[in-house]
Amino acid sequence: AVAVGPHDHLYVAGDLSLLRLDAKRKVDLRISLPAAPTSLAVGSDGAIYTGMRDRVAVYSPAGKLTAQWPLSSPRAYVTSLAVAGTGLWVADAGNRVVLRCDAGGKVTAKVGARQSELDRECLIVPSPHLDVAVSRTGQLWVSNPGRHLLQAYTPDGKVTASWGKLSFEPEGFSGCCNPTDFALLPDKRFVTAEKGTPRVKAYRSDGKYEALVAGPDAFTPGVTGLDLATNSKGHILVLDPALNAVRIFAPATRDIR
């Protein structure tokens, strides 16, 4: 997993370790993790939230473990985290739901869960790829990979906006569960990543396709787990598991939409 924290410091987790890199890309913090990491988020206060398959571990900015929040369901599979004020949104791909946790780890809300057999707004998650992000205005966005959508939710679970479509054309998403990952740029645009045909794309704030950031020829065939993050400069950070590297793409222009 990859995330960006205060001062654009870079956080990377893998192989039972978590690293923080400073502005010069020098490692200034290393944390040994008790289980394989699946996701990362960093608060404005520097607190580090690390998702593992069945729990969230919380670390201080100095790297001290301060809390662990276990998920009670045996099907739990944490795949993404997003800080929202004093709380945390936790994407649980195993249960096809996104949980809102308070500062103590107590679940206070759920979105995306199936309400009935006719529910057309529930999350369809065929594989462990479910992503979540919060905009600068506090709006919750969730991927719905089985429906090839990104959707905005209210805290009580109502869908207020949705975009995306099944298509083999550049502007669409193909395969069983894409996009696998997404992130928000400072100017409200979206960045998405896909598996099957690995690629990273940029979309306007209204969901209109804008550009191919990196096409299939830029990646190892079949690579999955292209986690995404962005920084204050509009750089797009792509975790590439095939290369064991974070690749940084800079914007070609300063055009702010």
PDB file of C-alpha atoms in Angstrom:
ATOM      1  CA  ALA A   1       0.000   0.000   0.000  1.00  0.00           C
ATOM      2  CA  VAL A   2       1.041   3.606  -0.541  1.00  0.00           C
ATOM      3  CA  ALA A   3      -0.132   6.873   1.035  1.00  0.00           C
ATOM      4  CA  VAL A   4       0.897  10.516   1.329  1.00  0.00           C
ATOM      5  CA  GLY A   5       0.948  12.309   4.683  1.00  0.00           C
ATOM      6  CA  PRO A   6       1.694  15.788   5.996  1.00  0.00           C
ATOM      7  CA  HIS A   7       4.456  17.685   4.190  1.00  0.00           C
ATOM      8  CA  ASP A   8       4.012  15.287   1.251  1.00  0.00           C
ATOM      9  CA  HIS A   9       5.942  12.587   3.068  1.00  0.00           C
ATOM     10  CA  LEU A  10       5.567   9.216   1.375  1.00  0.00           C
ATOM     11  CA  TYR A  11       4.410   6.111   3.241  1.00  0.00           C
ATOM     12  CA  VAL A  12       4.827   2.615   1.789  1.00  0.00           C
ATOM     13  CA  ALA A  13       3.844  -0.720   3.339  1.00  0.00           C
ATOM     14  CA  GLY A  14       4.788  -4.241   2.280  1.00  0.00           C
ATOM     15  CA  ASP A  15       6.721  -7.312   3.396  1.00  0.00           C
ATOM     16  CA  LEU A  16       5.695  -6.826   7.062  1.00  0.00           C
ATOM     17  CA  SER A  17       7.236  -3.353   7.124  1.00  0.00           C
ATOM     18  CA  LEU A  18       6.082   0.238   6.829  1.00  0.00           C
ATOM     19  CA  LEU A  19       8.407   2.996   5.651  1.00  0.00           C
ATOM     20  CA  ARG A  20       8.097   6.774   5.775  1.00  0.00           C
ATOM     21  CA  LEU A  21      10.189   8.771   3.322  1.00  0.00           C
ATOM     22  CA  ASP A  22      10.876  12.480   3.741  1.00  0.00           C
ATOM     23  CA  ALA A  23      10.764  15.146   1.014  1.00  0.00           C
ATOM     24  CA  LYS A  24      14.163  13.961  -0.247  1.00  0.00           C
ATOM     25  CA  ARG A  25      12.896  10.341  -0.470  1.00  0.00           C
ATOM     26  CA  LYS A  26      15.072   9.299   2.454  1.00  0.00           C
ATOM     27  CA  VAL A  27      13.668   6.749   4.908  1.00  0.00           C
ATOM     28  CA  ASP A  28      13.166   8.469   8.278  1.00  0.00           C
ATOM     29  CA  LEU A  29      10.868   5.893   9.900  1.00  0.00           C
ATOM     30  CA  ARG A  30      10.634   2.117   9.699  1.00  0.00           C
ATOM     31  CA  ILE A  31       7.930   0.096  11.484  1.00  0.00           C
ATOM     32  CA  SER A  32       7.788  -3.689  11.735  1.00  0.00           C
ATOM     33  CA  LEU A  33       4.220  -4.906  11.223  1.00  0.00           C
ATOM     34  CA  PRO A  34       2.604  -7.959  12.863  1.00  0.00           C
ATOM     35  CA  ALA A  35       0.814  -9.050   9.665  1.00  0.00           C
ATOM     36  CA  ALA A  36       0.821  -8.365   5.944  1.00  0.00           C
ATOM     37  CA  PRO A  37      -0.377  -4.818   5.218  1.00  0.00           C
ATOM     38  CA  THR A  38      -3.254  -4.306   2.814  1.00  0.00           C
ATOM     39  CA  SER A  39      -3.867  -0.548   3.024  1.00  0.00           C
ATOM     40  CA  LEU A  40      -2.602   2.745   4.451  1.00  0.00           C
ATOM     41  CA  ALA A  41      -3.898   6.163   5.470  1.00  0.00           C
ATOM     42  CA  VAL A  42      -2.260   9.045   7.305  1.00  0.00           C
ATOM     43  CA  GLY A  43      -4.058  11.711   9.308  1.00  0.00           C
ATOM     44  CA  SER A  44      -3.296  15.430   9.269  1.00  0.00           C
ATOM     45  CA  ASP A  45      -1.757  14.938  12.720  1.00  0.00           C
ATOM     46  CA  GLY A  46       0.658  12.316  11.369  1.00  0.00           C
ATOM     47  CA  ALA A  47      -1.141   9.314  12.876  1.00  0.00           C
ATOM     48  CA  ILE A  48      -0.639   6.244  10.680  1.00  0.00           C
ATOM     49  CA  TYR A  49      -3.496   3.811  10.024  1.00  0.00           C
ATOM     50  CA  THR A  50      -2.455   0.439   8.617  1.00  0.00           C
ATOM     51  CA  GLY A  51      -5.023  -2.003   7.324  1.00  0.00           C
ATOM     52  CA  MET A  52      -4.380  -5.715   7.607  1.00  0.00           C
ATOM     53  CA  ARG A  53      -6.759  -8.410   6.493  1.00  0.00           C
ATOM     54  CA  ASP A  54      -8.871  -8.509   9.669  1.00  0.00           C
ATOM     55  CA  ARG A  55      -7.864  -5.378  11.581  1.00  0.00           C
ATOM     56  CA  VAL A  56      -6.617  -1.799  11.551  1.00  0.00           C
ATOM     57  CA  ALA A  57      -3.452  -0.921  13.467  1.00  0.00           C
ATOM     58  CA  VAL A  58      -2.873   2.681  14.559  1.00  0.00           C
ATOM     59  CA  TYR A  59       0.627   4.109  15.000  1.00  0.00           C
ATOM     60  CA  SER A  60       1.811   7.439  16.362  1.00  0.00           C
ATOM     61  CA  PRO A  61       3.891   9.743  14.123  1.00  0.00           C
ATOM     62  CA  ALA A  62       6.932   8.343  15.936  1.00  0.00           C
ATOM     63  CA  GLY A  63       5.973   4.782  14.967  1.00  0.00           C
ATOM     64  CA  LYS A  64       4.571   3.562  18.298  1.00  0.00           C
ATOM     65  CA  LEU A  65       1.611   1.191  18.159  1.00  0.00           C
ATOM     66  CA  THR A  66      -1.244   2.973  19.953  1.00  0.00           C
ATOM     67  CA  ALA A  67      -4.278   0.812  19.082  1.00  0.00           C
ATOM     68  CA  GLN A  68      -5.559  -2.177  17.148  1.00  0.00           C
ATOM     69  CA  TRP A  69      -9.139  -2.378  15.909  1.00  0.00           C
ATOM     70  CA  PRO A  70     -10.130  -5.962  15.049  1.00  0.00           C
ATOM     71  CA  LEU A  71     -13.023  -6.591  12.673  1.00  0.00           C
ATOM     72  CA  SER A  72     -15.391  -9.151  14.145  1.00  0.00           C
ATOM     73  CA  SER A  73     -16.455 -10.876  10.927  1.00  0.00           C
ATOM     74  CA  PRO A  74     -14.435 -13.932   9.786  1.00  0.00           C
ATOM     75  CA  ARG A  75     -15.015 -12.726   6.190  1.00  0.00           C
ATOM     76  CA  ALA A  76     -13.355  -9.365   6.826  1.00  0.00           C
ATOM     77  CA  TYR A  77     -10.818  -8.272   4.213  1.00  0.00           C
ATOM     78  CA  VAL A  78      -9.642  -4.685   4.685  1.00  0.00           C
ATOM     79  CA  THR A  79      -8.513  -3.232   1.351  1.00  0.00           C
ATOM     80  CA  SER A  80      -8.597   0.555   1.808  1.00  0.00           C
ATOM     81  CA  LEU A  81      -8.658   3.295   4.448  1.00  0.00           C
ATOM     82  CA  ALA A  82      -9.527   6.984   4.355  1.00  0.00           C
ATOM     83  CA  VAL A  83      -9.282   9.516   7.171  1.00  0.00           C
ATOM     84  CA  ALA A  84     -12.331  11.742   7.662  1.00  0.00           C
ATOM     85  CA  GLY A  85     -11.991  14.292  10.463  1.00  0.00           C
ATOM     86  CA  THR A  86     -11.485  12.364  13.682  1.00  0.00           C
ATOM     87  CA  GLY A  87     -12.846   9.158  12.151  1.00  0.00           C
ATOM     88  CA  LEU A  88     -11.769   6.593   9.607  1.00  0.00           C
ATOM     89  CA  TRP A  89     -13.566   4.923   6.692  1.00  0.00           C
ATOM     90  CA  VAL A  90     -12.603   1.257   6.332  1.00  0.00           C
ATOM     91  CA  ALA A  91     -13.318  -0.649   3.116  1.00  0.00           C
ATOM     92  CA  ASP A  92     -14.096  -4.295   3.877  1.00  0.00           C
ATOM     93  CA  ALA A  93     -14.076  -6.159   0.559  1.00  0.00           C
ATOM     94  CA  GLY A  94     -14.882  -9.478   2.236  1.00  0.00           C
ATOM     95  CA  ASN A  95     -18.215  -8.191   3.524  1.00  0.00           C
ATOM     96  CA  ARG A  96     -18.772  -5.760   0.626  1.00  0.00           C
ATOM     97  CA  VAL A  97     -19.246  -2.782   2.901  1.00  0.00           C
ATOM     98  CA  VAL A  98     -17.498   0.413   3.984  1.00  0.00           C
ATOM     99  CA  LEU A  99     -17.412   1.072   7.733  1.00  0.00           C
ATOM    100  CA  ARG A 100     -17.125   4.411   9.519  1.00  0.00           C
ATOM    101  CA  CYS A 101     -15.077   4.102  12.726  1.00  0.00           C
ATOM    102  CA  ASP A 102     -14.728   6.768  15.392  1.00  0.00           C
ATOM    103  CA  ALA A 103     -11.446   7.762  17.024  1.00  0.00           C
ATOM    104  CA  GLY A 104     -11.639   4.714  19.293  1.00  0.00           C
ATOM    105  CA  GLY A 105     -12.327   2.219  16.534  1.00  0.00           C
ATOM    106  CA  LYS A 106     -16.051   1.815  17.208  1.00  0.00           C
ATOM    107  CA  VAL A 107     -18.140   1.274  14.065  1.00  0.00           C
ATOM    108  CA  THR A 108     -20.662   4.127  13.829  1.00  0.00           C
ATOM    109  CA  ALA A 109     -21.967   3.735  10.267  1.00  0.00           C
ATOM    110  CA  LYS A 110     -21.982   1.401   7.266  1.00  0.00           C
ATOM    111  CA  VAL A 111     -22.453   2.204   3.580  1.00  0.00           C
ATOM    112  CA  GLY A 112     -22.793   0.036   0.500  1.00  0.00           C
ATOM    113  CA  ALA A 113     -24.269  -3.038   2.180  1.00  0.00           C
ATOM    114  CA  ARG A 114     -27.049  -4.886   0.358  1.00  0.00           C
ATOM    115  CA  GLN A 115     -30.424  -3.889   1.790  1.00  0.00           C
ATOM    116  CA  SER A 116     -32.508  -6.313  -0.287  1.00  0.00           C
ATOM    117  CA  GLU A 117     -32.299  -8.567  -3.325  1.00  0.00           C
ATOM    118  CA  LEU A 118     -33.497  -5.630  -5.441  1.00  0.00           C
ATOM    119  CA  ASP A 119     -30.959  -3.159  -4.078  1.00  0.00           C
ATOM    120  CA  ARG A 120     -29.260  -1.535  -7.074  1.00  0.00           C
ATOM    121  CA  GLU A 121     -27.010   0.731  -5.023  1.00  0.00           C
ATOM    122  CA  CYS A 122     -25.172  -1.973  -3.074  1.00  0.00           C
ATOM    123  CA  LEU A 123     -21.506  -2.729  -3.629  1.00  0.00           C
ATOM    124  CA  ILE A 124     -20.611  -5.584  -5.994  1.00  0.00           C
ATOM    125  CA  VAL A 125     -17.105  -6.802  -5.121  1.00  0.00           C
ATOM    126  CA  PRO A 126     -16.090  -9.977  -7.007  1.00  0.00           C
ATOM    127  CA  SER A 127     -12.491  -9.922  -5.720  1.00  0.00           C
ATOM    128  CA  PRO A 128     -10.571  -8.200  -2.910  1.00  0.00           C
ATOM    129  CA  HIS A 129     -10.508  -4.783  -4.591  1.00  0.00           C
ATOM    130  CA  LEU A 130     -12.613  -2.129  -2.863  1.00  0.00           C
ATOM    131  CA  ASP A 131     -11.269   1.400  -2.567  1.00  0.00           C
ATOM    132  CA  VAL A 132     -12.362   4.480  -0.644  1.00  0.00           C
ATOM    133  CA  ALA A 133     -11.309   8.144  -0.568  1.00  0.00           C
ATOM    134  CA  VAL A 134     -12.530  11.374   1.008  1.00  0.00           C
ATOM    135  CA  SER A 135     -12.444  14.669  -0.887  1.00  0.00           C
ATOM    136  CA  ARG A 136     -11.135  17.897   0.601  1.00  0.00           C
ATOM    137  CA  THR A 137     -14.740  18.929   1.229  1.00  0.00           C
ATOM    138  CA  GLY A 138     -15.407  15.721   3.153  1.00  0.00           C
ATOM    139  CA  GLN A 139     -17.333  13.862   0.440  1.00  0.00           C
ATOM    140  CA  LEU A 140     -17.006  10.078   0.618  1.00  0.00           C
ATOM    141  CA  TRP A 141     -16.192   8.294  -2.653  1.00  0.00           C
ATOM    142  CA  VAL A 142     -16.230   4.501  -2.985  1.00  0.00           C
ATOM    143  CA  SER A 143     -15.372   2.232  -5.887  1.00  0.00           C
ATOM    144  CA  ASN A 144     -18.031  -0.251  -6.974  1.00  0.00           C
ATOM    145  CA  PRO A 145     -15.829  -2.531  -9.074  1.00  0.00           C
ATOM    146  CA  GLY A 146     -18.465  -5.078 -10.021  1.00  0.00           C
ATOM    147  CA  ARG A 147     -20.553  -2.261 -11.494  1.00  0.00           C
ATOM    148  CA  HIS A 148     -17.525  -0.419 -12.987  1.00  0.00           C
ATOM    149  CA  LEU A 149     -18.455   2.723 -11.060  1.00  0.00           C
ATOM    150  CA  LEU A 150     -17.193   5.310  -8.632  1.00  0.00           C
ATOM    151  CA  GLN A 151     -19.935   6.492  -6.287  1.00  0.00           C
ATOM    152  CA  ALA A 152     -20.315   9.302  -3.761  1.00  0.00           C
ATOM    153  CA  TYR A 153     -22.152   8.420  -0.554  1.00  0.00           C
ATOM    154  CA  THR A 154     -23.661  10.363   2.296  1.00  0.00           C
ATOM    155  CA  PRO A 155     -22.636   9.158   5.780  1.00  0.00           C
ATOM    156  CA  ASP A 156     -25.994   7.391   6.089  1.00  0.00           C
ATOM    157  CA  GLY A 157     -25.463   5.399   2.900  1.00  0.00           C
ATOM    158  CA  LYS A 158     -27.293   7.331   0.178  1.00  0.00           C
ATOM    159  CA  VAL A 159     -25.669   7.549  -3.267  1.00  0.00           C
ATOM    160  CA  THR A 160     -25.480  11.192  -4.362  1.00  0.00           C
ATOM    161  CA  ALA A 161     -23.289  10.894  -7.461  1.00  0.00           C
ATOM    162  CA  SER A 162     -22.053   8.111  -9.710  1.00  0.00           C
ATOM    163  CA  TRP A 163     -19.973   7.757 -12.846  1.00  0.00           C
ATOM    164  CA  GLY A 164     -18.233   5.073 -14.878  1.00  0.00           C
ATOM    165  CA  LYS A 165     -19.250   2.431 -17.393  1.00  0.00           C
ATOM    166  CA  LEU A 166     -18.368  -0.993 -18.740  1.00  0.00           C
ATOM    167  CA  SER A 167     -16.413  -0.492 -21.966  1.00  0.00           C
ATOM    168  CA  PHE A 168     -13.227  -1.582 -23.690  1.00  0.00           C
ATOM    169  CA  GLU A 169     -12.760   1.980 -24.910  1.00  0.00           C
ATOM    170  CA  PRO A 170     -10.208   4.145 -23.035  1.00  0.00           C
ATOM    171  CA  GLU A 171     -12.871   6.062 -21.119  1.00  0.00           C
ATOM    172  CA  GLY A 172     -14.482   2.910 -19.695  1.00  0.00           C
ATOM    173  CA  PHE A 173     -13.593   0.040 -17.380  1.00  0.00           C
ATOM    174  CA  SER A 174     -13.507  -3.589 -18.484  1.00  0.00           C
ATOM    175  CA  GLY A 175     -13.070  -6.948 -16.774  1.00  0.00           C
ATOM    176  CA  CYS A 176     -14.832  -8.325 -13.726  1.00  0.00           C
ATOM    177  CA  CYS A 177     -13.815  -5.716 -11.157  1.00  0.00           C
ATOM    178  CA  ASN A 178     -12.415  -2.400 -12.291  1.00  0.00           C
ATOM    179  CA  PRO A 179     -11.311   0.140 -11.318  1.00  0.00           C
ATOM    180  CA  THR A 180      -9.381  -1.659  -8.603  1.00  0.00           C
ATOM    181  CA  ASP A 181      -7.964   1.555  -7.132  1.00  0.00           C
ATOM    182  CA  PHE A 182      -8.539   5.291  -7.339  1.00  0.00           C
ATOM    183  CA  ALA A 183      -7.385   8.545  -5.765  1.00  0.00           C
ATOM    184  CA  LEU A 184      -8.380  12.205  -5.794  1.00  0.00           C
ATOM    185  CA  LEU A 185      -6.120  14.990  -7.040  1.00  0.00           C
ATOM    186  CA  PRO A 186      -5.984  18.381  -5.267  1.00  0.00           C
ATOM    187  CA  ASP A 187      -8.020  19.983  -8.081  1.00  0.00           C
ATOM    188  CA  LYS A 188     -10.865  17.436  -7.604  1.00  0.00           C
ATOM    189  CA  ARG A 189      -9.942  15.238 -10.582  1.00  0.00           C
ATOM    190  CA  PHE A 190      -9.837  11.460 -10.243  1.00  0.00           C
ATOM    191  CA  VAL A 191      -7.070   8.959 -10.986  1.00  0.00           C
ATOM    192  CA  THR A 192      -7.927   5.292 -11.500  1.00  0.00           C
ATOM    193  CA  ALA A 193      -6.007   2.035 -11.844  1.00  0.00           C
ATOM    194  CA  GLU A 194      -7.086  -1.241 -13.410  1.00  0.00           C
ATOM    195  CA  LYS A 195      -6.036  -4.869 -13.499  1.00  0.00           C
ATOM    196  CA  GLY A 196      -6.331  -7.336 -16.374  1.00  0.00           C
ATOM    197  CA  THR A 197      -5.191  -4.667 -18.789  1.00  0.00           C
ATOM    198  CA  PRO A 198      -3.102  -2.643 -16.328  1.00  0.00           C
ATOM    199  CA  ARG A 199      -3.387   1.096 -16.843  1.00  0.00           C
ATOM    200  CA  VAL A 200      -3.718   4.358 -14.957  1.00  0.00           C
ATOM    201  CA  LYS A 201      -6.092   7.077 -16.180  1.00  0.00           C
ATOM    202  CA  ALA A 202      -7.189  10.581 -15.221  1.00  0.00           C
ATOM    203  CA  TYR A 203     -10.775  11.851 -15.206  1.00  0.00           C
ATOM    204  CA  ARG A 204     -12.261  15.282 -14.654  1.00  0.00           C
ATOM    205  CA  SER A 205     -14.185  16.066 -11.481  1.00  0.00           C
ATOM    206  CA  ASP A 206     -17.443  15.236 -13.295  1.00  0.00           C
ATOM    207  CA  GLY A 207     -16.142  11.804 -14.350  1.00  0.00           C
ATOM    208  CA  LYS A 208     -15.387  12.679 -17.963  1.00  0.00           C
ATOM    209  CA  TYR A 209     -12.336  10.857 -19.314  1.00  0.00           C
ATOM    210  CA  GLU A 210      -9.312  13.113 -19.646  1.00  0.00           C
ATOM    211  CA  ALA A 211      -6.041  11.262 -20.256  1.00  0.00           C
ATOM    212  CA  LEU A 212      -4.110   8.023 -20.140  1.00  0.00           C
ATOM    213  CA  VAL A 213      -1.444   8.477 -17.469  1.00  0.00           C
ATOM    214  CA  ALA A 214       0.249   5.119 -18.063  1.00  0.00           C
ATOM    215  CA  GLY A 215      -0.867   2.426 -20.494  1.00  0.00           C
ATOM    216  CA  PRO A 216      -0.391  -1.359 -20.529  1.00  0.00           C
ATOM    217  CA  ASP A 217       3.015  -1.016 -22.160  1.00  0.00           C
ATOM    218  CA  ALA A 218       4.245   0.764 -19.014  1.00  0.00           C
ATOM    219  CA  PHE A 219       3.541  -2.240 -16.768  1.00  0.00           C
ATOM    220  CA  THR A 220       4.433  -5.900 -16.430  1.00  0.00           C
ATOM    221  CA  PRO A 221       1.635  -7.952 -18.040  1.00  0.00           C
ATOM    222  CA  GLY A 222      -0.879  -9.161 -15.486  1.00  0.00           C
ATOM    223  CA  VAL A 223       0.321  -6.954 -12.637  1.00  0.00           C
ATOM    224  CA  THR A 224      -2.312  -6.256  -9.967  1.00  0.00           C
ATOM    225  CA  GLY A 225      -2.334  -4.089  -6.871  1.00  0.00           C
ATOM    226  CA  LEU A 226      -1.527  -0.730  -8.498  1.00  0.00           C
ATOM    227  CA  ASP A 227      -2.340   1.245  -5.369  1.00  0.00           C
ATOM    228  CA  LEU A 228      -2.593   5.005  -5.889  1.00  0.00           C
ATOM    229  CA  ALA A 229      -1.926   8.196  -3.960  1.00  0.00           C
ATOM    230  CA  THR A 230      -1.501  11.867  -4.842  1.00  0.00           C
ATOM    231  CA  ASN A 231       0.371  14.757  -3.256  1.00  0.00           C
ATOM    232  CA  SER A 232      -0.143  18.505  -2.996  1.00  0.00           C
ATOM    233  CA  LYS A 233       1.808  19.115  -6.227  1.00  0.00           C
ATOM    234  CA  GLY A 234      -0.606  17.026  -8.256  1.00  0.00           C
ATOM    235  CA  HIS A 235       1.867  14.171  -8.637  1.00  0.00           C
ATOM    236  CA  ILE A 236       0.378  10.704  -9.078  1.00  0.00           C
ATOM    237  CA  LEU A 237       2.082   7.957  -7.081  1.00  0.00           C
ATOM    238  CA  VAL A 238       1.625   4.419  -8.356  1.00  0.00           C
ATOM    239  CA  LEU A 239       2.702   1.418  -6.327  1.00  0.00           C
ATOM    240  CA  ASP A 240       4.041  -1.121  -8.836  1.00  0.00           C
ATOM    241  CA  PRO A 241       4.343  -4.544  -7.140  1.00  0.00           C
ATOM    242  CA  ALA A 242       6.080  -6.071 -10.157  1.00  0.00           C
ATOM    243  CA  LEU A 243       8.968  -3.597  -9.801  1.00  0.00           C
ATOM    244  CA  ASN A 244       8.836  -3.260  -6.000  1.00  0.00           C
ATOM    245  CA  ALA A 245       8.756   0.483  -6.554  1.00  0.00           C
ATOM    246  CA  VAL A 246       6.615   3.582  -6.271  1.00  0.00           C
ATOM    247  CA  ARG A 247       6.465   5.360  -9.631  1.00  0.00           C
ATOM    248  CA  ILE A 248       5.779   9.088  -9.621  1.00  0.00           C
ATOM    249  CA  PHE A 249       4.043  10.805 -12.539  1.00  0.00           C
ATOM    250  CA  ALA A 250       4.165  14.601 -12.734  1.00  0.00           C
ATOM    251  CA  PRO A 251       1.430  16.711 -14.388  1.00  0.00           C
ATOM    252  CA  ALA A 252       2.177  17.907 -17.897  1.00  0.00           C
ATOM    253  CA  THR A 253       0.404  21.241 -17.358  1.00  0.00           C
ATOM    254  CA  ARG A 254      -0.835  23.442 -14.547  1.00  0.00           C
ATOM    255  CA  ASP A 255      -4.342  23.648 -15.954  1.00  0.00           C
ATOM    256  CA  ILE A 256      -6.667  23.428 -12.940  1.00  0.00           C
ATOM    257  CA  ARG A 257     -10.195  22.241 -13.676  1.00  0.00           C
TER     258      ARG A 257
END
